[in-house]
Each structure stands twice: as structure tokens, then as C-alpha cells.
Coordinates of C-alpha atoms in Angstrom, one line a residue:
M1 CA 61.0 70.0 53.5
L2 CA 59.0 67.6 55.7
N3 CA 60.6 66.2 58.8
Y4 CA 59.5 63.4 61.1
N5 CA 57.9 65.8 63.6
D6 CA 55.9 67.6 60.9
E7 CA 52.1 67.4 61.3
H8 CA 51.7 67.3 57.6
F9 CA 54.1 64.4 57.4
H10 CA 52.1 62.4 59.9
F11 CA 48.9 63.2 58.0
I12 CA 50.4 61.9 54.7
E13 CA 51.7 58.8 56.4
H14 CA 48.3 58.1 57.8
Q15 CA 46.7 58.5 54.4
W16 CA 49.2 56.3 52.8
S17 CA 48.8 53.5 55.4
S18 CA 45.0 53.7 55.1
Y19 CA 45.2 53.5 51.4
L20 CA 47.4 50.4 51.5
T21 CA 44.9 48.5 53.6
K22 CA 42.3 48.8 50.8
F23 CA 44.2 46.2 48.7
Q24 CA 44.9 42.6 49.5
F25 CA 47.2 41.4 46.6
K26 CA 48.6 37.9 46.7
E27 CA 51.4 36.6 44.4
L28 CA 51.9 39.9 42.8
Y29 CA 55.2 39.5 40.9
C30 CA 56.3 42.7 39.3
I31 CA 59.4 44.8 38.4
P32 CA 58.7 48.5 38.3
L33 CA 61.2 50.4 36.0
L34 CA 62.1 53.9 37.0
D35 CA 63.4 56.6 34.6
F36 CA 65.5 59.2 36.4
S37 CA 66.2 61.2 33.3
P38 CA 62.8 62.9 32.4
S39 CA 62.5 66.7 32.3
N40 CA 58.9 66.3 33.4
D41 CA 59.0 66.2 37.2
T42 CA 55.4 65.2 37.5
F43 CA 56.1 62.0 35.5
L44 CA 59.0 61.2 37.8
Y45 CA 57.0 61.8 41.0
N46 CA 54.1 59.7 39.9
S47 CA 56.3 56.9 38.8
I48 CA 58.1 56.9 42.1
I49 CA 54.9 56.8 44.2
I50 CA 53.4 54.0 42.1
S51 CA 56.6 52.1 42.3
C52 CA 56.5 52.4 46.1
F53 CA 52.9 51.2 46.1
L54 CA 53.6 48.2 43.9
S55 CA 56.8 47.3 45.9
H56 CA 54.7 47.1 49.1
Y57 CA 52.9 44.0 47.7
N58 CA 55.6 42.7 45.4
S59 CA 56.4 39.0 45.9
F60 CA 59.8 39.6 44.6
G61 CA 60.5 42.0 47.5
Q62 CA 60.4 45.7 47.8
K63 CA 62.6 46.3 44.8
I64 CA 62.6 48.8 41.9
L65 CA 64.9 48.7 38.9
V66 CA 66.4 52.0 37.5
S67 CA 66.6 52.0 33.7
S68 CA 70.0 53.5 32.8
Q69 CA 73.1 52.6 30.9
T70 CA 74.0 50.6 34.0
P71 CA 70.7 49.4 35.5
F72 CA 70.6 49.0 39.2
I73 CA 68.2 47.9 41.9
I74 CA 66.8 50.1 44.7
D75 CA 65.8 47.9 47.7
L76 CA 63.2 49.6 49.9
S77 CA 62.8 46.7 52.4
N78 CA 64.6 48.6 55.2
H79 CA 62.3 51.6 54.8
N80 CA 59.0 51.4 56.6
T81 CA 57.4 54.8 55.9
L82 CA 56.6 56.5 52.6
F83 CA 58.7 59.4 53.6
S84 CA 61.7 57.1 54.1
K85 CA 61.2 55.3 50.9
V86 CA 60.9 58.5 48.8
K87 CA 63.8 60.1 50.6
Y88 CA 66.0 57.0 49.9
I89 CA 65.0 57.0 46.2
F90 CA 65.9 60.7 45.9
S91 CA 69.2 60.1 47.5
F92 CA 70.2 58.4 44.3
I93 CA 68.8 61.3 42.2
N94 CA 70.5 63.9 44.3
S95 CA 73.9 62.1 44.1
G96 CA 73.8 62.7 40.4
I97 CA 72.5 59.4 39.2
S98 CA 69.8 61.2 37.3
S99 CA 72.4 62.4 34.9
V100 CA 73.0 58.8 33.7
S101 CA 71.2 58.5 30.5
F102 CA 68.0 56.5 30.3
N103 CA 68.2 53.1 28.6
I104 CA 65.1 50.9 28.6
D105 CA 66.8 48.2 26.5
K106 CA 69.7 47.8 29.0
A107 CA 67.1 47.4 31.8
I108 CA 65.2 44.7 29.8
D109 CA 68.4 42.9 29.0
T110 CA 69.3 42.9 32.7
I111 CA 66.0 41.3 33.6
Y112 CA 66.2 38.8 30.8
N113 CA 69.7 37.7 31.6
S114 CA 68.8 37.5 35.3
F115 CA 65.7 35.4 34.7
N116 CA 67.7 33.0 32.5
I117 CA 70.0 32.3 35.5
T118 CA 67.4 32.3 38.3
N119 CA 64.4 30.8 36.4
P120 CA 61.8 32.4 38.8
D121 CA 59.0 30.1 39.7
A122 CA 56.0 32.3 39.0
S123 CA 53.3 32.0 36.4
N124 CA 52.5 35.7 36.0
I125 CA 55.4 38.3 36.1
N126 CA 54.8 41.9 35.1
I127 CA 57.5 44.3 34.0
I128 CA 56.0 47.7 34.7
I129 CA 57.3 50.4 32.2
F130 CA 56.0 53.9 33.0
I131 CA 55.4 55.9 29.8
D132 CA 54.8 59.5 28.8
N133 CA 56.3 59.2 25.3
N134 CA 57.5 56.7 22.8
K135 CA 61.1 56.5 24.2
H136 CA 59.8 54.1 26.9
I137 CA 58.4 51.6 24.3
I138 CA 60.6 48.6 23.6
N139 CA 60.9 47.4 20.0
N140 CA 61.0 43.7 20.8
N141 CA 59.7 41.6 23.7
P142 CA 62.3 38.9 24.5
F143 CA 60.3 37.2 27.2
D144 CA 58.1 34.1 27.0
N145 CA 54.4 34.0 27.9
Q146 CA 55.0 33.8 31.6
I147 CA 56.6 37.3 31.7
H148 CA 54.5 40.3 30.6
I149 CA 55.3 43.8 29.5
M150 CA 52.9 46.3 31.1
Y151 CA 52.9 49.9 29.9
W152 CA 51.5 52.4 32.5
N153 CA 50.7 55.8 30.9
L154 CA 51.5 58.7 33.2
S155 CA 51.5 61.4 30.6
Q156 CA 48.3 63.1 32.1
N157 CA 47.1 63.2 28.5
Y158 CA 46.0 60.7 25.9
F159 CA 48.8 58.5 24.6
N160 CA 49.5 58.5 20.9
F161 CA 47.4 55.6 19.7
N162 CA 49.6 55.1 16.6
I163 CA 52.4 54.0 18.9
L164 CA 50.3 51.4 20.6
E165 CA 48.9 50.2 17.3
N166 CA 52.5 49.6 16.0
I167 CA 53.5 47.4 18.9
S168 CA 53.9 43.9 17.4
Y169 CA 54.0 41.8 20.6
E170 CA 51.3 41.2 23.3
Y171 CA 51.4 43.7 26.2
K172 CA 49.3 45.1 29.0
F173 CA 48.3 48.7 29.4
I174 CA 47.1 51.0 32.2
N175 CA 46.0 54.5 31.6
S176 CA 45.7 56.0 35.1
I177 CA 47.5 58.0 37.7
S178 CA 45.1 58.4 40.6
H179 CA 43.2 55.0 40.4
F180 CA 44.8 51.6 40.4
T181 CA 42.9 49.0 38.4
Y182 CA 44.1 45.6 39.3
S183 CA 42.0 43.9 36.6
F184 CA 44.4 45.3 34.0
F185 CA 47.2 43.2 35.4
N186 CA 45.4 40.2 33.8
K187 CA 44.3 41.8 30.5
H188 CA 46.4 41.5 27.4
F189 CA 46.4 43.7 24.3
T190 CA 47.7 43.4 20.8
S191 CA 47.7 46.0 18.0
S192 CA 44.2 44.9 17.0
T193 CA 42.6 44.3 20.4
C194 CA 43.9 47.6 21.7
N195 CA 42.1 49.3 18.9
D196 CA 38.8 47.6 19.8
Y197 CA 39.2 48.3 23.5
F198 CA 40.4 51.9 23.5
S199 CA 38.8 53.2 20.3
F200 CA 36.3 55.3 22.3
L201 CA 39.2 57.3 23.7
F202 CA 40.1 58.5 20.2
H203 CA 36.7 59.5 19.0
N204 CA 36.6 63.1 17.7
R205 CA 34.1 64.2 20.3
Y206 CA 36.7 63.7 23.0

């Protein structure tokens, strides 16, 4: 366990701070959705660290939504270091909140109902859904063109193309863990265009 006097801790914090300075995002409106229920720890850890990264620039504030039967917000605004942010997130997991079953539909409904009340003044809002299997795919997109569903594949493997091909609504897709490609925040896919763009990934030689 790291502590605030640990040399390794200071090295990680320095690396994290240096990495954040590489990006200058403005008007990045996004809502990362965390799944505390997966059996795959790597998926959980990657989704947490990317959520912390996105929350640093998020124009909505440093907030993350947990997808569960009763969705709730984790506010990181009072935590200045990566260590503190991750520790705070894990305080919910360690308290047993991870045992609450995952429910992506309830999370989407919560956002939808909230936006109907608040009417956010933003032209490009991204709801970030981390995926490693089809349980994270929503059947229907209730939002208008101003609000986008973005799937971020963290499976460390290729994602089942048939699942993407069967999505009926427009969406965004990122297939990366170690590299953040901001251009994909502005690229939309449908079942047909996804086939055109990602077809090389599914060639038999790969």
C-alpha cells in the first residue's frame, strides 16, 4: 500500500501531473460511467484511471457516475492528487457498494431525467460507457443529437464486431487503453460506417 511519504507514490504523481499537461481540452463535456461489479479487476482499474483523467478536464466538474440499481455521483473536486482520487473511489468499493448490481439502463435514465430538468447549455456532451462485453451496450439511445453515447473498449482484446454492427443508433467508439485519441470524441459511427472504418481489424490475417 502506498502512502504519502512513499518514493514510488511521488514518482507516480509526478508522471501523472506531467501527462496531464500534454492536453489542453476546452469545453469537454462528458459523463464517465463506472461499473463496480466486474470480475475483471484490470477492466475496473483502467476504467477508474481513465475516468480520473477525463474528470480533470470535464466542464461538468470532476464527477463520475456509478452505474448501479441506484446510480450515484462520485465528486472528485476535493481531491487534488491521483492517489487521493483513487483512494476515494475505492472507499465506495471497500464499503460494499461493489456488491450492488450493475445497471446501465438505470444510469442512462438518471442522466436523461436530469438533463430534462437542467437543460444543459452544451453542444457536444459525451456519455462515456466503458465496455468489455455486451452487457455494457444499451439497447436504445434516448438522447437527442446534442448528447452522444461513446463506447470505450477496455477489453484488451478485439471487441465482438457483430455487437457493434447491431447497434441501431449513432454512437462513438474508442478502442484504446494506453493512448487517448481526442479526435474520436468528434467521430460518429453507425452499423454501416463502423464496418467501413474498422473492417481491417477483423481481417483473417489479424
